[in-house]
Each structure stands twice: as C-alpha cells, then as structure tokens.
Coordinates of C-alpha atoms (C1' of nucleotides) in Angstrom, one line a residue:
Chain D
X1 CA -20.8 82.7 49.1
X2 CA -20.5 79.3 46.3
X3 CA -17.6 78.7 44.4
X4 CA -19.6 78.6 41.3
X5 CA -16.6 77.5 39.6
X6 CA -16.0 74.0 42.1
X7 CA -19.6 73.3 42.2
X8 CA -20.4 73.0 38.5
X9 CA -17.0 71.0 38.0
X10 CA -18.1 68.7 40.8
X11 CA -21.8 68.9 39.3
X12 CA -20.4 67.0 36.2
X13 CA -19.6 64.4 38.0
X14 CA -22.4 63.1 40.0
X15 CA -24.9 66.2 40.2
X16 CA -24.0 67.2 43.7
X17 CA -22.1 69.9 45.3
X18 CA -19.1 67.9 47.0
X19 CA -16.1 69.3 48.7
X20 CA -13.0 68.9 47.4
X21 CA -10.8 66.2 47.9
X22 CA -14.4 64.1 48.9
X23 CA -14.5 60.5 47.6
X24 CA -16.6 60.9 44.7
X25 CA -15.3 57.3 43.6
X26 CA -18.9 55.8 44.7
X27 CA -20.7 57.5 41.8
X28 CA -18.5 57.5 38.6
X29 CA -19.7 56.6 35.8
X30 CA -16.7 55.1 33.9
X31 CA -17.3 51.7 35.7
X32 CA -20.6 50.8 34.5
X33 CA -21.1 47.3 34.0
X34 CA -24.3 45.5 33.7
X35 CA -23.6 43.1 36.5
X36 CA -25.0 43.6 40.4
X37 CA -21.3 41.7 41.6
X38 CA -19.3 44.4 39.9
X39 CA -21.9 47.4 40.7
X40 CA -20.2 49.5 42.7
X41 CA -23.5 50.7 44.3
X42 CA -23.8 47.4 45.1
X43 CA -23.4 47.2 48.8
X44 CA -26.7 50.2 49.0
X45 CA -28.9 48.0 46.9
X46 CA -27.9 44.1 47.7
X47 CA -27.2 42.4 50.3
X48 CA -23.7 42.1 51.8
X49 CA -21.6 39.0 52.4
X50 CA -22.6 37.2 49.7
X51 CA -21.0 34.0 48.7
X52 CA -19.5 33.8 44.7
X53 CA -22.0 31.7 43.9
X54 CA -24.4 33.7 45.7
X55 CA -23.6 36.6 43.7
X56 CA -23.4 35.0 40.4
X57 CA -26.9 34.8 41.2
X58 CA -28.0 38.0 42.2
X59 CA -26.4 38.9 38.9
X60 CA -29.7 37.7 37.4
X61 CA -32.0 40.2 39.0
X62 CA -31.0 42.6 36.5
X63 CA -32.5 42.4 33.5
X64 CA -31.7 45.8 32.3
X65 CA -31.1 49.2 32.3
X66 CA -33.1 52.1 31.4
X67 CA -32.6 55.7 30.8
X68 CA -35.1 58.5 31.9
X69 CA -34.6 61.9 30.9
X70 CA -35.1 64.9 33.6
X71 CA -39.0 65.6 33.8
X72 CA -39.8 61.9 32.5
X73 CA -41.7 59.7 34.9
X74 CA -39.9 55.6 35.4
X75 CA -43.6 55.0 36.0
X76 CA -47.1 56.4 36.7
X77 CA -50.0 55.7 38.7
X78 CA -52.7 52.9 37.3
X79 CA -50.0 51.6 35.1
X80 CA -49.2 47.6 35.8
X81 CA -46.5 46.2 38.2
X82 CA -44.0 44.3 37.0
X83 CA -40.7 45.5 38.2
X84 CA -38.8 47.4 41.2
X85 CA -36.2 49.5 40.3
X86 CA -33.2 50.4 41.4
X87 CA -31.2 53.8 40.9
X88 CA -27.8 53.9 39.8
X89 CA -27.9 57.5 38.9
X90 CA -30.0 60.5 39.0
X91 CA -32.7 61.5 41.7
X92 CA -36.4 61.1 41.6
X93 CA -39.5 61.9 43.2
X94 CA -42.4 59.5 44.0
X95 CA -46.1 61.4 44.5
X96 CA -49.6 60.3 45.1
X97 CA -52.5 62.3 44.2
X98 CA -56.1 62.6 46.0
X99 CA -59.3 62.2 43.2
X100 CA -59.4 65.5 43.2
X101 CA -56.1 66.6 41.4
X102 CA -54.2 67.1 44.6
X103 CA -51.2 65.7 45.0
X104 CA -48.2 65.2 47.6
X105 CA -44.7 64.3 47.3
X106 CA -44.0 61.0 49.1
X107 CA -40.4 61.0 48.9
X108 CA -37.2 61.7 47.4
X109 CA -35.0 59.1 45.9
X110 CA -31.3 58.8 45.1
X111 CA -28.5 56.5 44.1
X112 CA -28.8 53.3 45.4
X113 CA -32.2 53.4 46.7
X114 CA -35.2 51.3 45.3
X115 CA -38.5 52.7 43.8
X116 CA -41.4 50.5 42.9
X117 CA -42.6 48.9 45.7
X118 CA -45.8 50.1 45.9
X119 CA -47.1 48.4 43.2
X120 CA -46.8 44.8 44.8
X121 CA -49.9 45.3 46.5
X122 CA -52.3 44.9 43.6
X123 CA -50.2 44.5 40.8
X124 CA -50.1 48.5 39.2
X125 CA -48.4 51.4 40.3
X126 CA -50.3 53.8 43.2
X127 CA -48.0 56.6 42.8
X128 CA -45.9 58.5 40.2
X129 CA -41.8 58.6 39.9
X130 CA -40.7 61.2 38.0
X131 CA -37.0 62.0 37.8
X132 CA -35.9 65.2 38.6
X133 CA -32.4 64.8 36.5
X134 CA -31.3 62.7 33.9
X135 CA -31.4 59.1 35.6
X136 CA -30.5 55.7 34.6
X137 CA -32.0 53.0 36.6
X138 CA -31.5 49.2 36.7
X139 CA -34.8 46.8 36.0
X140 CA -35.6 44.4 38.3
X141 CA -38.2 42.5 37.3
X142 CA -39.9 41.2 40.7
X143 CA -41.4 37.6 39.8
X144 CA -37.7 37.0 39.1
X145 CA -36.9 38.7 42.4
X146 CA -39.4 36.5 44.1
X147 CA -37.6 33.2 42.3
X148 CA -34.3 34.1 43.3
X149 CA -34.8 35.4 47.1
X150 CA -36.8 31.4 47.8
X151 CA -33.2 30.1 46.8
X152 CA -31.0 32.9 48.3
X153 CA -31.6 33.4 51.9
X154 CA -30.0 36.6 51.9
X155 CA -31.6 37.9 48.9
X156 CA -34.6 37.3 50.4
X157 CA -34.0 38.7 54.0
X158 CA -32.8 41.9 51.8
X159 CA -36.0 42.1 49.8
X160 CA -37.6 42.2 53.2
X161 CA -35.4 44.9 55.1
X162 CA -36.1 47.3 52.1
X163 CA -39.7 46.8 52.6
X164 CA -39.3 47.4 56.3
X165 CA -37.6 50.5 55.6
X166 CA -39.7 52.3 53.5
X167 CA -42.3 51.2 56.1
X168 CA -39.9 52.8 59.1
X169 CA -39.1 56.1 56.6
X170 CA -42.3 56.5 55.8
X171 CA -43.8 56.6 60.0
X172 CA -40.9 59.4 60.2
X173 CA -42.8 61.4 57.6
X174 CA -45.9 60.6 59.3
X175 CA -44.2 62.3 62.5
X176 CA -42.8 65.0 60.8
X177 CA -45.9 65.8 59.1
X178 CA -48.1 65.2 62.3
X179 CA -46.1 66.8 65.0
X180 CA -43.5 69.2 63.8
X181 CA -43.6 73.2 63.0
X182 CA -42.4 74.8 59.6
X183 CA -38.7 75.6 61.1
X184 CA -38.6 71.5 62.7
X185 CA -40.0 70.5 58.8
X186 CA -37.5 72.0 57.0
X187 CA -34.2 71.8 59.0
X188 CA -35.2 67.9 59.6
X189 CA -35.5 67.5 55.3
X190 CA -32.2 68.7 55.0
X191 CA -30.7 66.9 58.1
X192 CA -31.7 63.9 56.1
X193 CA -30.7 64.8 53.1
X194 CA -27.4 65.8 53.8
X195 CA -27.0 62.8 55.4
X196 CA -28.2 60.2 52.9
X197 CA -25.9 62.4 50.3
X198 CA -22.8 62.0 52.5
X199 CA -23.2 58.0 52.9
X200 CA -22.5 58.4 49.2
X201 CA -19.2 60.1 49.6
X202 CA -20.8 63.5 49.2
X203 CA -20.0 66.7 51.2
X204 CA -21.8 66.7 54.6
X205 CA -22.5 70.4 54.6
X206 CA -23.2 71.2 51.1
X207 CA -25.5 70.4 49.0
X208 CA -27.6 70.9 45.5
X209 CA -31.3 70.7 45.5
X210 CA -33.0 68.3 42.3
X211 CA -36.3 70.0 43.5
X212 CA -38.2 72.9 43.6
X213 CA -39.6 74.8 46.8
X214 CA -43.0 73.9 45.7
X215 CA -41.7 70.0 45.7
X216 CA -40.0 70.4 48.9
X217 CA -42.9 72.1 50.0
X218 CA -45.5 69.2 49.2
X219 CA -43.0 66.7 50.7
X220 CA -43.1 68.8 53.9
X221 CA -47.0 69.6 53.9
X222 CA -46.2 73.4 53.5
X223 CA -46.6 76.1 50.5
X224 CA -43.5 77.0 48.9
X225 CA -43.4 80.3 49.9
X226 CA -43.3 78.9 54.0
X227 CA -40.4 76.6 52.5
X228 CA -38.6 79.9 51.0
X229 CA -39.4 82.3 53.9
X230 CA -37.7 79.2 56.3
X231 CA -34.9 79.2 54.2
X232 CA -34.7 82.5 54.2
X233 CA -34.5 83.0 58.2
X234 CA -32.1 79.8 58.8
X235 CA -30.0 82.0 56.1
X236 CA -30.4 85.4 58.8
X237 CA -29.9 83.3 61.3
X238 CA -26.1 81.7 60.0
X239 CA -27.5 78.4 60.0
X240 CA -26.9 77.7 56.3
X241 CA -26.0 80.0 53.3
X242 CA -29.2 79.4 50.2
X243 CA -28.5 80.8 46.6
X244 CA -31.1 79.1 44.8
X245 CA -30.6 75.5 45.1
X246 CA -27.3 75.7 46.7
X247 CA -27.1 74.9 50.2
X248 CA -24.2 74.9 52.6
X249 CA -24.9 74.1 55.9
X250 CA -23.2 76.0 58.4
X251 CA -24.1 75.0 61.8
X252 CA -25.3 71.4 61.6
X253 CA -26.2 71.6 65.4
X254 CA -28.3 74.2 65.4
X255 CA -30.2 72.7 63.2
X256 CA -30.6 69.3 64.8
X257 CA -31.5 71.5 68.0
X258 CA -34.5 72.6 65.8
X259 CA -35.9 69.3 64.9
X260 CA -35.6 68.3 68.9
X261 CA -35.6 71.2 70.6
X262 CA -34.1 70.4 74.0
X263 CA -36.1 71.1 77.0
X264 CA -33.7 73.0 79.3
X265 CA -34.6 74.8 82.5
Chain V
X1 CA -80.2 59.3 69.0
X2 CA -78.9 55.9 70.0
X3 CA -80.0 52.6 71.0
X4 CA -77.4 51.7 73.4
X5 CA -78.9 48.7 74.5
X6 CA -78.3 47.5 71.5
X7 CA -75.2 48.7 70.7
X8 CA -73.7 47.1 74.4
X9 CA -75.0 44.1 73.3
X10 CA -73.7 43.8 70.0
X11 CA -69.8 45.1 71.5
X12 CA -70.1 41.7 73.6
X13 CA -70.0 39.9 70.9
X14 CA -67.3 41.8 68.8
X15 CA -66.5 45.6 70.3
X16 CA -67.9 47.3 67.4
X17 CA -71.2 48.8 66.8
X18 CA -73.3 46.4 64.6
X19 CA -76.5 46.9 63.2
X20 CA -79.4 43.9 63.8
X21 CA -78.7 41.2 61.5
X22 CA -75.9 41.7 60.8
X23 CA -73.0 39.2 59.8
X24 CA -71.5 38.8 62.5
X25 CA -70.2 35.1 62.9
X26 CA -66.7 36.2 61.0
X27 CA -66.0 37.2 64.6
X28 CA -67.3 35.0 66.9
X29 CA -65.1 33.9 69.6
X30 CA -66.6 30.4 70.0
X31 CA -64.7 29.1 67.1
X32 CA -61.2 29.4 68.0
X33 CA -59.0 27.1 67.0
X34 CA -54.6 26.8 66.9
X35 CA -54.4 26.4 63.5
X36 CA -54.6 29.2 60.9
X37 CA -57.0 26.9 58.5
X38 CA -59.4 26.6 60.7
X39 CA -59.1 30.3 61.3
X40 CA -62.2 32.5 60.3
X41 CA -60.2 35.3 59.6
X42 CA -57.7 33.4 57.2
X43 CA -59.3 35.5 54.5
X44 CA -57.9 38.3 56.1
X45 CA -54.1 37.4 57.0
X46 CA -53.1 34.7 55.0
X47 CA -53.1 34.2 51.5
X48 CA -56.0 32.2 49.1
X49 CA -56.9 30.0 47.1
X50 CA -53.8 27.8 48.9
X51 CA -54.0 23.4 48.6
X52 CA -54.7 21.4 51.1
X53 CA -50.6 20.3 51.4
X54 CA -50.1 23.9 51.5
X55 CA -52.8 24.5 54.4
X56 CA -51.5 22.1 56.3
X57 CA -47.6 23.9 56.4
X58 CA -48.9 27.5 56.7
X59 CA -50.3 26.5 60.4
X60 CA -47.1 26.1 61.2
X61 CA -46.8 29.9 60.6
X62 CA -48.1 31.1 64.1
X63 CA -46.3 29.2 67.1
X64 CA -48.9 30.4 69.7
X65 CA -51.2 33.3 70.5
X66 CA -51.4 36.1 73.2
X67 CA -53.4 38.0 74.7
X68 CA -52.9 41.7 75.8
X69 CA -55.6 43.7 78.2
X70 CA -56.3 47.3 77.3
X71 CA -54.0 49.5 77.7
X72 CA -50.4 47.2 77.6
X73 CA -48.4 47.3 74.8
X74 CA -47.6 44.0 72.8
X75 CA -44.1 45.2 71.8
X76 CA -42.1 48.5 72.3
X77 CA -40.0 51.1 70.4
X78 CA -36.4 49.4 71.1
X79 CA -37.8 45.8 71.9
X80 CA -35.9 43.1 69.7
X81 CA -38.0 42.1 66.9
X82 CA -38.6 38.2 66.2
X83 CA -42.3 38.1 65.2
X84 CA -45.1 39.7 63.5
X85 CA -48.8 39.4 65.1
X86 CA -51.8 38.5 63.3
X87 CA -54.7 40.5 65.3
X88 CA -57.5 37.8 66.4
X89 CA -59.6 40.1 68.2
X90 CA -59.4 43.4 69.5
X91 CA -58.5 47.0 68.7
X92 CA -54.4 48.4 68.6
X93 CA -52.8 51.5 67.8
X94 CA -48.9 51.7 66.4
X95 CA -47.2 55.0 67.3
X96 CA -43.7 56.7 67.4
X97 CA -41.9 59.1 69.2
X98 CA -39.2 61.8 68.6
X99 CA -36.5 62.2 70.6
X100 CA -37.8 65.3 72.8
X101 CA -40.9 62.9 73.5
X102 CA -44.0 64.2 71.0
X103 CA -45.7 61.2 69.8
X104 CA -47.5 60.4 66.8
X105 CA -50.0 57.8 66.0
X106 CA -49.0 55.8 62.8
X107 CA -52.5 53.6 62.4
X108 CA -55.1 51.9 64.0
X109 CA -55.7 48.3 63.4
X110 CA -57.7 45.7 64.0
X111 CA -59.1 41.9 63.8
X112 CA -57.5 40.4 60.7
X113 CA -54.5 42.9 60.1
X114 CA -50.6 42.6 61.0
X115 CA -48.3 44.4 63.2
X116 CA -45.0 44.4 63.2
X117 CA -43.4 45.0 60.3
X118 CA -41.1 48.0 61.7
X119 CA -39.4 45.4 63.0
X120 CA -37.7 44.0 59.9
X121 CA -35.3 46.4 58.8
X122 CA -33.1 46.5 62.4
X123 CA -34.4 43.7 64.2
X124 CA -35.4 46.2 67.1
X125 CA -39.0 47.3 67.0
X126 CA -39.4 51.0 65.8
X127 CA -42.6 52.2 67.2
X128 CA -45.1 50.8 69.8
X129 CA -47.8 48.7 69.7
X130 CA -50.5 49.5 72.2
X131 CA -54.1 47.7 72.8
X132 CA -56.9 49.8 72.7
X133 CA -59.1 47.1 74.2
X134 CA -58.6 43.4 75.2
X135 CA -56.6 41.6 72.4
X136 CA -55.8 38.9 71.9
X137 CA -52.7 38.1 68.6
X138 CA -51.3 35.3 66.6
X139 CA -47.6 35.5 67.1
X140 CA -45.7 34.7 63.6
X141 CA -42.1 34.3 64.3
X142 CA -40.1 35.6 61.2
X143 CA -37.6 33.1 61.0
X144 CA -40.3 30.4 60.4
X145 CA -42.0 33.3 58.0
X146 CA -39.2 33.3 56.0
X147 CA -38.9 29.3 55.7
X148 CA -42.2 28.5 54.8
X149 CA -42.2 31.3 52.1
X150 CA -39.4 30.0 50.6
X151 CA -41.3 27.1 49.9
X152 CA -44.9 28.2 49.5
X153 CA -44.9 30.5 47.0
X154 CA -48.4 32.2 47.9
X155 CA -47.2 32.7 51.4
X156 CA -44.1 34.5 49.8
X157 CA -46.2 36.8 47.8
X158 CA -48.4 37.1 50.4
X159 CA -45.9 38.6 52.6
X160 CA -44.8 40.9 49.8
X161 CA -47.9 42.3 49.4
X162 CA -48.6 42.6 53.1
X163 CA -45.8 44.8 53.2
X164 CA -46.4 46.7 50.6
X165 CA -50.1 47.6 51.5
X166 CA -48.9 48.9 54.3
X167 CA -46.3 51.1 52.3
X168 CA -49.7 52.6 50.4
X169 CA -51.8 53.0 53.5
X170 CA -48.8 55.1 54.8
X171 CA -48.2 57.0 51.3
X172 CA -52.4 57.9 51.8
X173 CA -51.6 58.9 55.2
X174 CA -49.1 61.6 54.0
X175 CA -51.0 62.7 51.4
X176 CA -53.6 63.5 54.0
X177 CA -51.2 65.1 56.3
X178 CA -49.6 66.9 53.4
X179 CA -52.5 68.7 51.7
X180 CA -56.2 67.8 53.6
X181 CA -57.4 70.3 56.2
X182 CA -59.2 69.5 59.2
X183 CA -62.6 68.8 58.2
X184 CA -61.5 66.6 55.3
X185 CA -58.6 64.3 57.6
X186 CA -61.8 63.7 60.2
X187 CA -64.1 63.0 57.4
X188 CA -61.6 60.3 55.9
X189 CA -60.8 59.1 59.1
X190 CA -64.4 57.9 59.9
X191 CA -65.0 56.7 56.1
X192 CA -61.8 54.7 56.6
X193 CA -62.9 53.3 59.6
X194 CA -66.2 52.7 58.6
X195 CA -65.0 50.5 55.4
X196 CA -62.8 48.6 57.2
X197 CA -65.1 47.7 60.2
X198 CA -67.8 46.7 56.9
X199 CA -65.4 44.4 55.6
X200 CA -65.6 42.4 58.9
X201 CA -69.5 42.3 58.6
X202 CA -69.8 45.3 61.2
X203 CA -72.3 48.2 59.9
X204 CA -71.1 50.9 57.2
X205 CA -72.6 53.5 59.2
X206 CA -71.9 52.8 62.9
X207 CA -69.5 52.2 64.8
X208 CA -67.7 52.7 68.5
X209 CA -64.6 54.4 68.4
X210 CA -61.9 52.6 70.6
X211 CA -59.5 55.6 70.6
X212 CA -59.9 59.0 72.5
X213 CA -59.8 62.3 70.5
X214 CA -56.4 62.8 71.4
X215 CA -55.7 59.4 70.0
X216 CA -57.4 60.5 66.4
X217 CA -55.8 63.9 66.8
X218 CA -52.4 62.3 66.8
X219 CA -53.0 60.0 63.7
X220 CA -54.9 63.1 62.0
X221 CA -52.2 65.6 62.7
X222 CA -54.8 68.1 64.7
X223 CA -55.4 68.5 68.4
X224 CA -57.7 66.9 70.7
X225 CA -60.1 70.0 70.6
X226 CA -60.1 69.9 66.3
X227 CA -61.5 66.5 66.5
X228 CA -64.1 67.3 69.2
X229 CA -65.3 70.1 67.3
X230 CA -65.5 68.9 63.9
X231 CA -67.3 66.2 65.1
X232 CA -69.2 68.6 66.9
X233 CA -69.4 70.4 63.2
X234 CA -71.1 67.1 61.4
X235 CA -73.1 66.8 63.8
X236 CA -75.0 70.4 63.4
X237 CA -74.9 69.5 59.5
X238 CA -76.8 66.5 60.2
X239 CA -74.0 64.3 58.5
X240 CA -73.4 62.4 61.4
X241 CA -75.1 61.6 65.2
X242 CA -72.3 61.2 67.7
X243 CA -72.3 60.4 71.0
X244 CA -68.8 60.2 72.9
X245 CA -67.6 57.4 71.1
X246 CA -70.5 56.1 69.5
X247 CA -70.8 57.6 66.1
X248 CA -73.6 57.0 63.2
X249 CA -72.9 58.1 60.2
X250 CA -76.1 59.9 58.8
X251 CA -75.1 60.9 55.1
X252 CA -72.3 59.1 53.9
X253 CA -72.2 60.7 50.7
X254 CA -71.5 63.9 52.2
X255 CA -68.6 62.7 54.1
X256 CA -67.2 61.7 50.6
X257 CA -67.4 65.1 49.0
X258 CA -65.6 66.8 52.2
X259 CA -62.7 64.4 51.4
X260 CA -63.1 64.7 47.7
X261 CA -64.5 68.5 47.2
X262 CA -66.1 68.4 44.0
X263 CA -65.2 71.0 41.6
X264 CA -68.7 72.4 40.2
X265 CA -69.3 75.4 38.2
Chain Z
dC1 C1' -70.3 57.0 94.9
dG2 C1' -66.4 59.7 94.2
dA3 C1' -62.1 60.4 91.6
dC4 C1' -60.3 60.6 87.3
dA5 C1' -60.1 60.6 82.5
dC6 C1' -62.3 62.2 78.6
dC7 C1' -65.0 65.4 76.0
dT8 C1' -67.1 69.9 74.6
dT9 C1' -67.2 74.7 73.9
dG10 C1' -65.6 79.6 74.0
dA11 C1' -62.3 83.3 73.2
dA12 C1' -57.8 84.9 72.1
dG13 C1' -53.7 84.2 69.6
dA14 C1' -50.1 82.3 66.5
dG15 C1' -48.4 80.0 62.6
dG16 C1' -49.0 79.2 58.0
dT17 C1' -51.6 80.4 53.8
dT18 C1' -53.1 83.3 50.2
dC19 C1' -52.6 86.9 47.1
dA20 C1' -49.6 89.9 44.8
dA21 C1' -45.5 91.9 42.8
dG22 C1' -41.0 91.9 41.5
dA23 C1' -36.3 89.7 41.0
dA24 C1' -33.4 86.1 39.7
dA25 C1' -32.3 82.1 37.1
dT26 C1' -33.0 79.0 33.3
dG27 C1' -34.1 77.6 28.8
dT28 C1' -35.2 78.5 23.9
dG29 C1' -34.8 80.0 19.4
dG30 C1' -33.0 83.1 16.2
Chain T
dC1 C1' -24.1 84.2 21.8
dC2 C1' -27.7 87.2 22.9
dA3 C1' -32.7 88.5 23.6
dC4 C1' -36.8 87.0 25.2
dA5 C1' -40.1 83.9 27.4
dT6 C1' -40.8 81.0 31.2
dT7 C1' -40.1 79.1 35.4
dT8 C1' -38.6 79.6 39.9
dC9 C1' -37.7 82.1 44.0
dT10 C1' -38.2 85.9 47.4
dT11 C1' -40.7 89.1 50.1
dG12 C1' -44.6 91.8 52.0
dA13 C1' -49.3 92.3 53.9
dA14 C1' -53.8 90.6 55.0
dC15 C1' -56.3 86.8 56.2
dC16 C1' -57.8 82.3 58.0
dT17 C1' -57.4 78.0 60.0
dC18 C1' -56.0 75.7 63.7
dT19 C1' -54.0 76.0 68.3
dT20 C1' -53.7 77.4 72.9
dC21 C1' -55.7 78.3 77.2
dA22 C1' -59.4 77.9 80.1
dA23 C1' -63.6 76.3 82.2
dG24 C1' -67.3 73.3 82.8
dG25 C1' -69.7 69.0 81.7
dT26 C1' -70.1 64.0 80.9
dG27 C1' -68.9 59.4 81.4
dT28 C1' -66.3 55.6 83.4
dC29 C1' -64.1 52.6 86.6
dG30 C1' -62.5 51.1 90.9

DNA sequence: CGACACCTTGAAGAGGTTCAAGAAATGTGG
DNA sequence: CCACATTTCTTGAACCTCTTCAAGGTGTCG
C-alpha cells in the first residue's frame, strides 16, 4: 500500500505526500524572507511581469506575517475587515453557518491562495477560516492594497482576477453541488485537489488529506459516512488506494469519466 | 385568490407584482437618461455619497446601453469578456454548464444589479447570461472601469465590494445546497426574492416569478416536480397563495422558521 | 384557435441519510 | 514509552427524501 516511511519524510517538508524526486523546491521553508519580490510563492499570489520598480512596490503590501496553530481560526465570522491574507504555508478551511448552527464548508485553501475576501462587502468577516495545520500567512492589509493597485496597473488588474476567481470557483461548487451524484462529488474534489497540489510541485497521484470526511463531506453537501462509503467503492473499484487520509490515485481517467460521464451509444 | 387585473397592470409598468400604492417611480421607464447621475437606480450600482466632479467622471463609466428580448442571451460561456452590465430593466438568469451538458443556474438578477464578473479572471465569459424578459443593460467596459477607479477612489471600492457581495451571495448559495432540504431551499428562495424585489419598492409579499420551475429547480438543486409540489405544499398550509407564476406570500413569518427551524423544547 | 410549453399530481424507485456498532488512528498524561 | 481516552473512520441495515416516470391539466403565444 503507502510507503509510510517516504510519506512522513516528505510530510516534513511541506505536509504533502510527494513522489520522489518531485520538485518540492516551491514550498521550502529555508527561504523565507519578508519581501513579496523574493517570495518564492510569489508568482501564485502577485502578479507577473512586474517591473523593479513595480515590485519594490508590491513589497509594501505585506505588512506582516502571522502564525496560526492547527485548529486556530485566521479569522471568524462578525469580526471586522481589515485585511486579505495570503497563505505561504499550511492549509485552511473557510465555512459559513445558517442562524440555526448549521454550517457548510465553503472551501479549502492552500499555499499561495488568498482568504479574506469576503469581508470587503461590509467591512467584517461572513465566514470562518480555520486552519487545518500549522499555517503561517502573510497580512495584507487591504486599504493599503487599494492605495497601491490605483498606482500599479497590474496590481490592480491582479486584485481583480482573484476576485473573479473565487467568483468562477465558487459557480463550479454551485454545479457540483446542484447537479452531481455522490460518486461525480467526490471523484471531482479530488480531481481538483490533486491538481491544485501538483501546480505546487506536488505528486499528481498522491495525496494527504488536512480534513476530515465530515469536512469533506460538508464541502461536498454529503454526510461523512456517503464520503467514506465512496471512498470505499472507488478503493474496490482500483480507482485509488485510501488508508486514512492517504490517497493515491490510481486511474486518474476513470475518475474524470465519473465527473463527465461520457454519453456513448 | 388574485386580482390579475391589477397585477397585469402593475407588470406594465415594472414586470413585478406590486401592491396599490406602492413606490413605484424608482422604476419608471420615462426617466431614462445616458448618464449614470441622472440614473434612478444609481443607488443601486454605483457608489454614494460621490461630489459633483466625481459625478460627472463616473458617467463616463457606461459607454452605451442594450437591449436584449426574452429569451437571448447578452453574453455566452466562451464569449471574450470586455464589459460588465449594469441591469436597467428586466429580469436575467446566469448559468453554467459541465462538460457532458447538465446545467446549473448560478442566480437570478435584476434591475440595479451587475453581471459579468466571470469574466475577469480569463477574459472569456464563464457562464451565460440569459434574459428572462425584455431587458434592457448598461454596458461598462472594464478597461474604462479600471481607469476611472484608479482615480475615484469610491468607484474603486465600489467595485471591490461589488465583487465581493457576489462572493457571499454565492458562499449562501452553497450553504443552502450543502445542508437545506427541499422545503427550506424553496422557502429561502421566495424570501430572497421577495426582499430584493422590496428594496425596489415592489411588495414584500407578491410577486411574479419570471423563471419556470425548472429554472428554480436548477438554482435550488431539486427537480422541476420538487418545486411544483412544495409550492403546492405552502399552499395547503396556507403560507402562501400561488397561482402559476404569481405568488403571494400569506405568512411570511412562517416561511422564516422553515429556513431557520427553531429549536424549541 | 390550435400547438406548444409549462405546471401539477400520483406512484414506484433509487440514492443518500440516519442510527448503530466496532475498528483504527491519534493524542495525552503518567 | 506505554496505557488510556478521544477522535476519526468504516460498514451494515432500515428508513426517508427526493427523483423518475407517467399522465393529464392549464396557460400562452403565434
């Protein structure tokens, strides 16, 4: 099954079950700095083809870094706006809850990507981000963000596109959660995970899930035990192999013939 | 049951059921003018509390308006994007598709409210954009968008904040998707509708639905024959009269505690 | 006025949930 | 480092909600 041994080694690195020889590079931690033009995460969260002054500039969006231990939410519903944040390492999950005390997982979020943005609208948070490891992320505050992107065209454009993406992610959950069976839920999640994992020089088959089947199960509008049981048959069926949170994905076509099942007669 | 004389009279003026008295001169067509300061639904897609100078320069925001009859779509899944549209008058839906063709409606939106924003990210529209009834839309061309907020800050925050209401309406649709069963997705559906309609001086507790039930089934993530009969449902319960697409709400109150089931013991 | 799209309702069926029990992994404190 | 408590995961069986299939009714538009 797992090479135990290989998966916690590569776990130390970066928290994710990589094949060896894979170019971890993107994600280690030795070359921390606190500027955006030396961040080598840079070209997921800023712009590209930046001029030197334009990046000297950028540098200024960071105002800091912060820390947030596994379990610990970066911020919480109600609580004021004053900052996006982006993730330079760790994983976290945003959720809304209903008046009532129910509550769904919007998303999950990794290296790279930017959390916060919700709170724009009026000023305090609408959702929760708790991290689900050890996470550092960097502070942007976003008045400074709004200074900056009126004098840097492509700072602003950026700001933008990441808002049009989360809008564009966000109607693919909306079809995934409107249209698709259990089996078309789950194998789409881990398409996309897998995927977003690999852009950051992770293994494309393998894989190490931050969350619990309940979260994954709230994500995908399903109960945990549906999330288990589907887990459970892609394993019978030699799609993947699942110990726990350890995926390895077998036959990435199959499942990408499960989340668009082709008509053929 | 209903006074449809009444009600066809009222949709002449604005398409939407509207009890006597009502305020309905935030939607009269006689007052259209080119610019957006003159515009009566300013309030609703552009920012406040703006000078005079800055007036003047936000008109330059929309370069022209256009009209779209029932049924065409004012931009496509694939189309190149260049501008968002304000909605004047009239009634859209936005939806997306999956590769094996199911579709899913994204939202519904109407006089006041922007479309578009999928656009952004790839500069290729992401999802449709189809009329529901005669429309007619401000067209915004982003470039310009992107000037003038550079040097009017409220536009610039406006913008932000456009964008990232749309982000929460979409994280409330998942969480309705995600965890909400039948009778609670129809039962926020109408209050939705309801509210929004209000806050264009339309009635709190009529309205003409411009969508078919296989339209609401889509957004709600239920089939055509869930809507009918939970409608169907209300109706016996005496929460709500509803005739084809003419609905009253009779007890809004008890629409609110189907969304938000009250724990009492 | 007739054709077509839309809506309603019933009955049978399926997919996912709920409830329950046990197993495996993880974390904690001695 | 081990024992124990806790959390997480798996699996089975019964149940329920929503879907599917079908038929008939209603409304709308050319």
């Amino acid at each position: 099954m797992f090479d135990n041994k290989l998966v916690s080694r590569v776990e130390t690195v970066a928290s994710h079950a990589v094949k060896p020889g894979a170019a971890v590079v993107a994600i280690t931690p030795q070359t921390i700095k606190v500027a955006c033009s030396n961040c080598n995460l840079r070209e997921l969260c800023m712009p590209m083809g930046l001029s030197q002054a334009e990046l000297d500039r950028i540098d200024d969006v960071v105002a800091s870094r912060r820390k947030v231990k596994r379990g610990d939410t970066l911020f919480r519903n109600g609580e004021k706006f004053t900052s996006l944040f982006a993730i330079r390492t760790g994983f976290f999950k945003t959720c809304v809850a209903s008046e009532d005390g129910r509550d769904q997982v919007t998303g999950f979020q990794m290296a790279g990507e930017i959390v916060g943005l919700d709170g724009i609208v009026n000023e305090h948070h609408t959702c929760d981000a708790v991290a689900l490891e050890d996470a550092e992320v960097c502070i942007m505050p976003f008045d400074r963000i709004e200074e900056l992107s009126r004098e840097v065209n492509a700072l602003q454009r950026h700001v933008h596109k990441i808002m049009s993406r989360e809008i564009v992610r966000e109607n693919g959950v909306m079809l995934l959660l409107g249209s698709m069976r259990a089996e078309e839920r789950v194998a789409a999640f881990l398409l996309n995970l897998v995927q977003r994992l690999h852009a950051r020089g992770f293994s494309s088959s393998e894989l190490v899930l931050r969350m619990t089947r309940e979260e994954i199960g709230s994500y995908l509008g399903l109960k945990l035990e549906t999330v288990s049981r589907t887990f459970s048959k892609f394993a019978d069926d030699g799609i993947v192999e699942v110990k726990q949170r350890h995926v390895r994905i077998i036959n990435t076509d199959a499942l990408k013939d499960i989340v668009n099942p082709k008509i053929c007669n």
